PDB file of C-alpha atoms in Angstrom:
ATOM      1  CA  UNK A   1       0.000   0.000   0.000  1.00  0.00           C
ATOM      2  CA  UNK A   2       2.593   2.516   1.129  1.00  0.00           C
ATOM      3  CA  UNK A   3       4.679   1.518  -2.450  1.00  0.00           C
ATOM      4  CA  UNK A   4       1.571   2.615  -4.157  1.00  0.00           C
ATOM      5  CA  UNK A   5       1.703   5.659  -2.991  1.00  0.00           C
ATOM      6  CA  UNK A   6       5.193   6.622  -3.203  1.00  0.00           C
ATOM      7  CA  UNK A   7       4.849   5.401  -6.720  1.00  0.00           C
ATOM      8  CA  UNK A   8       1.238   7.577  -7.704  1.00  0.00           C
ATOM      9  CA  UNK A   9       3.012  10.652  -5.604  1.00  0.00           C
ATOM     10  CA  UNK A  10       6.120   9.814  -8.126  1.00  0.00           C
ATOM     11  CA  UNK A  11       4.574   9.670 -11.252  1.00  0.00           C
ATOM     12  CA  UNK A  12       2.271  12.781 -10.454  1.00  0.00           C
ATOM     13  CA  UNK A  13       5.867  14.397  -9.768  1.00  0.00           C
ATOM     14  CA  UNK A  14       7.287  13.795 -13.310  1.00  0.00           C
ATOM     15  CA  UNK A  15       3.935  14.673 -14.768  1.00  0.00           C
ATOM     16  CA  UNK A  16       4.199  18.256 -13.151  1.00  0.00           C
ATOM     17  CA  UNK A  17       7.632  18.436 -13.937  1.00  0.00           C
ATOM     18  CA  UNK A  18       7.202  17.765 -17.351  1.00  0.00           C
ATOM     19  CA  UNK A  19       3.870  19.606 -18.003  1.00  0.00           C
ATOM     20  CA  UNK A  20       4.323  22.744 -15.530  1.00  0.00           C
ATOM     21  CA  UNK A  21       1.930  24.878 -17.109  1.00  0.00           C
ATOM     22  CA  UNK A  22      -0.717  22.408 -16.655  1.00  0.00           C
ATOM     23  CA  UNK A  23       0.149  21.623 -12.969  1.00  0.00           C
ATOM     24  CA  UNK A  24      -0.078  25.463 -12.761  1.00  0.00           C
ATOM     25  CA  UNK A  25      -3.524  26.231 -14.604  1.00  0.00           C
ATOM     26  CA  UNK A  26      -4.972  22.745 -12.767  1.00  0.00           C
ATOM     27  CA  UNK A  27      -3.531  23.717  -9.092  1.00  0.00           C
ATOM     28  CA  UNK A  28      -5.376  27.761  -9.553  1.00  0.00           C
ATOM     29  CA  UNK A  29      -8.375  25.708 -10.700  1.00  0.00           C
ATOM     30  CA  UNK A  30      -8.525  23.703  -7.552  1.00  0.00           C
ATOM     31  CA  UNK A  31      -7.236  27.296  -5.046  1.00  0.00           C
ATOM     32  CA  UNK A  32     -10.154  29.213  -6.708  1.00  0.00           C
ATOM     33  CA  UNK A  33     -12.735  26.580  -5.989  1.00  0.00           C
ATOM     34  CA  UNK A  34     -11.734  26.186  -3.028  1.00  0.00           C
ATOM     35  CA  UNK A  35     -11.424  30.268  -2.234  1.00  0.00           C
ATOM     36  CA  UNK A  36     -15.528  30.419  -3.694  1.00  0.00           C
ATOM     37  CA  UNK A  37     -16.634  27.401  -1.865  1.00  0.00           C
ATOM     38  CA  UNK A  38     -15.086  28.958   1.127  1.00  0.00           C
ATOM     39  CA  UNK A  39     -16.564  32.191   0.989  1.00  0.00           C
ATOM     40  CA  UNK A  40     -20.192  30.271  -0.159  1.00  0.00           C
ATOM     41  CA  UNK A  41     -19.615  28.184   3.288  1.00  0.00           C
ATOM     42  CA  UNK A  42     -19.219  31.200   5.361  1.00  0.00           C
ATOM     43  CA  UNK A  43     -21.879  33.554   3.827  1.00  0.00           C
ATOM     44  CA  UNK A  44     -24.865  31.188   4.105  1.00  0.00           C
ATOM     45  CA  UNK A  45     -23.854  28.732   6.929  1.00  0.00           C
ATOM     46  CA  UNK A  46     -21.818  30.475   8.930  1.00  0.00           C
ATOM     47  CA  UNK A  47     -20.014  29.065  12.148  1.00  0.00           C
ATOM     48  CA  UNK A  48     -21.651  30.355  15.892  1.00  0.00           C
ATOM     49  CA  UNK A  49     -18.140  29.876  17.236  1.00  0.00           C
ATOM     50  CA  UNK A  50     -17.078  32.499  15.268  1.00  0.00           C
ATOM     51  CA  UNK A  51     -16.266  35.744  16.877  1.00  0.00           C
ATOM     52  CA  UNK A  52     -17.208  34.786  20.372  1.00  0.00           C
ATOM     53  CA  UNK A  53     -14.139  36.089  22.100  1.00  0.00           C
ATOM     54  CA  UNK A  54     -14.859  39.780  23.287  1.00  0.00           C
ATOM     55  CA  UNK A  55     -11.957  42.036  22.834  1.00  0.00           C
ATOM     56  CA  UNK A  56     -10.840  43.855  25.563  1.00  0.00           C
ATOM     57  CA  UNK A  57     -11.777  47.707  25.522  1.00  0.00           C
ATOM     58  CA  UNK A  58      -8.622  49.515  26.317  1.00  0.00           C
ATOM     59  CA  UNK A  59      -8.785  52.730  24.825  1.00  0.00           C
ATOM     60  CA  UNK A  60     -12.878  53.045  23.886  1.00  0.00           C
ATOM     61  CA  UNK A  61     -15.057  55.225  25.888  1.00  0.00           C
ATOM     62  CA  UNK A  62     -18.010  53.564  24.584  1.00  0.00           C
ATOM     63  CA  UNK A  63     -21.582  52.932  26.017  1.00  0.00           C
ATOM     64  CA  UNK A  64     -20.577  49.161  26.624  1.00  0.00           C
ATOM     65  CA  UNK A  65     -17.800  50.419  28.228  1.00  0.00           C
ATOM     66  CA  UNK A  66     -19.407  52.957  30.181  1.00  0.00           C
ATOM     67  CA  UNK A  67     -22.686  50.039  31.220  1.00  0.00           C
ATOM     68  CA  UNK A  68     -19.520  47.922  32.359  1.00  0.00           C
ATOM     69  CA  UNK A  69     -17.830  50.872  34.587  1.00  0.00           C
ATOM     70  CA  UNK A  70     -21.718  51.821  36.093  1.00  0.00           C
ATOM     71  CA  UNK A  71     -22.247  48.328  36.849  1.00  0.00           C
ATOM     72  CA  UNK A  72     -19.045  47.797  38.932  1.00  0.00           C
ATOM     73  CA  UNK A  73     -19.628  50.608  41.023  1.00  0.00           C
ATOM     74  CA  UNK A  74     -23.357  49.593  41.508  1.00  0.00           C
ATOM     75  CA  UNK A  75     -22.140  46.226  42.734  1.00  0.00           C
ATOM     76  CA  UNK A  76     -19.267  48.138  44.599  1.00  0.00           C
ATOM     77  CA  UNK A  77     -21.954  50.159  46.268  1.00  0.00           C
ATOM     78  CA  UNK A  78     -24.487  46.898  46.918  1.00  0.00           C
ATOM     79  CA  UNK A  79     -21.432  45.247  48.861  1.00  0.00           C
ATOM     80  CA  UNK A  80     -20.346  48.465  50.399  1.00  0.00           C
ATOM     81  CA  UNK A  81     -24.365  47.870  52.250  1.00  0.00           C
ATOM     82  CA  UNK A  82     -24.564  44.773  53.142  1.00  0.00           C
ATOM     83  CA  UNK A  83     -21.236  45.360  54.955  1.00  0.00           C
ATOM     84  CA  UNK A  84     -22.369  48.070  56.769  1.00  0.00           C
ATOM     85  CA  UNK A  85     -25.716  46.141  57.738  1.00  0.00           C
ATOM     86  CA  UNK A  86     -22.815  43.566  59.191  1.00  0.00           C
ATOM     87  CA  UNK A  87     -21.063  45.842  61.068  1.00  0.00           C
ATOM     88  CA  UNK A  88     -24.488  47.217  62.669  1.00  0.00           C
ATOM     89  CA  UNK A  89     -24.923  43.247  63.709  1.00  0.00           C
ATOM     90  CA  UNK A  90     -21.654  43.472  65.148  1.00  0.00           C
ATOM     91  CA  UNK A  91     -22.180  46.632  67.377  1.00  0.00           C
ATOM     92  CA  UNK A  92     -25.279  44.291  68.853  1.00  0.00           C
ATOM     93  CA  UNK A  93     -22.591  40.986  69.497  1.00  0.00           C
ATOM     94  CA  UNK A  94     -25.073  39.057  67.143  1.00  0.00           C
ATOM     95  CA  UNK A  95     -22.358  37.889  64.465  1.00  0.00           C
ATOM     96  CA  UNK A  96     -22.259  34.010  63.640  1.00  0.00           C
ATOM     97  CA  UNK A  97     -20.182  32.029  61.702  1.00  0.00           C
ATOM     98  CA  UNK A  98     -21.960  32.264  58.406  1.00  0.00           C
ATOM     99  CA  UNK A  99     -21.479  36.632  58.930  1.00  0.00           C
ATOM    100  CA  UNK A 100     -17.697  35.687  59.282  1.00  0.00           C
ATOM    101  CA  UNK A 101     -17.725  33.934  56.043  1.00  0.00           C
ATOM    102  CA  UNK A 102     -20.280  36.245  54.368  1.00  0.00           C
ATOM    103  CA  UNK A 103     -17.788  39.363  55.290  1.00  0.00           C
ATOM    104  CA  UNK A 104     -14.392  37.877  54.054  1.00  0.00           C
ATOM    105  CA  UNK A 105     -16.522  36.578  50.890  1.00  0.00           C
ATOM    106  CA  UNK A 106     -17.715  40.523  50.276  1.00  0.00           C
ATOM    107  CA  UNK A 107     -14.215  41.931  50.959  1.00  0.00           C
ATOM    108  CA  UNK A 108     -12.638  39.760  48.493  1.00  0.00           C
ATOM    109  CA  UNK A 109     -15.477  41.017  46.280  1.00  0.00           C
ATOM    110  CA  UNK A 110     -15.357  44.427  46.765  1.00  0.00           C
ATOM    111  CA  UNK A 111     -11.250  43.791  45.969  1.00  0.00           C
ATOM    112  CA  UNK A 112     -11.796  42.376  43.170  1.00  0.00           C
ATOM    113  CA  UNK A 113     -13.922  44.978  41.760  1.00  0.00           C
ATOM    114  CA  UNK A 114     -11.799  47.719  42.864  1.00  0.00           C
ATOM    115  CA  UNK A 115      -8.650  45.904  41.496  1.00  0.00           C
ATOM    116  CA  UNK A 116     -10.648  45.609  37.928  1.00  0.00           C
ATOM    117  CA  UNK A 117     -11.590  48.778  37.562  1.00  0.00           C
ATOM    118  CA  UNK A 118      -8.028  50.454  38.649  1.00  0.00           C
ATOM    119  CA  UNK A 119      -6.920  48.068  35.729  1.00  0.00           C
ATOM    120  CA  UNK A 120      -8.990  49.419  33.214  1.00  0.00           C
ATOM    121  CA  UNK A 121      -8.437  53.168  33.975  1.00  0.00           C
ATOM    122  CA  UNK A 122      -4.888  52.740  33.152  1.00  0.00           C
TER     123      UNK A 122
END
């Protein structure tokens, strides 16, 4: 099987070698299908994995960008709350475990959101 083939790749070897405008004329043939039936494929059945990656906006002060900047602070201000609530339960000695946990989880929140948004302002 394999001598077949190295004897067909061969022989299709001399034949381009001996014919070269041929090979040439057949091989832009077969690229130009290829380049339509490409561009058929991705006009009417495009992929849904394409473009799903969201570039980052670095530079853009657009309304995305903006929504994204509101949004952090709103959550910023939501945790900034309920921390204050648990400080008020505190004052009263009624803290549990579950507050301890609940507090570290919101600080590492709040953190995180800070950190992002010092990131992006850069």
């Amino acid at each position: 099987m394999i001598a077949l083939l190295k004897q067909t790749a061969m022989t299709a070897w001399e034949r381009a070698a001996k014919h070269p405008k041929k090979f040439f004329a057949y091989s832009m043939i077969f690229l130009s299908v290829s380049f339509v039936g490409s561009l058929i494929q991705g006009i009417f059945f495009p992929s849904n994995s394409l473009f799903k990656i969201k570039p980052p906006a670095l530079y853009n002060k657009s309304a995305v960008h903006q929504n994204s900047d509101v949004k952090r602070d709103k959550e910023m201000e939501n945790i900034v709350e309920e921390l204050k609530g648990l400080k008020l339960k505190r004052d009263r000695n009624e803290l549990r475990k579950e507050d301890s946990l609940r507090i570290e989880y919101l600080y590492s929140q709040y953190q995180k959101l800070k950190n992002s948004g010092s990131t992006e302002s850069n």
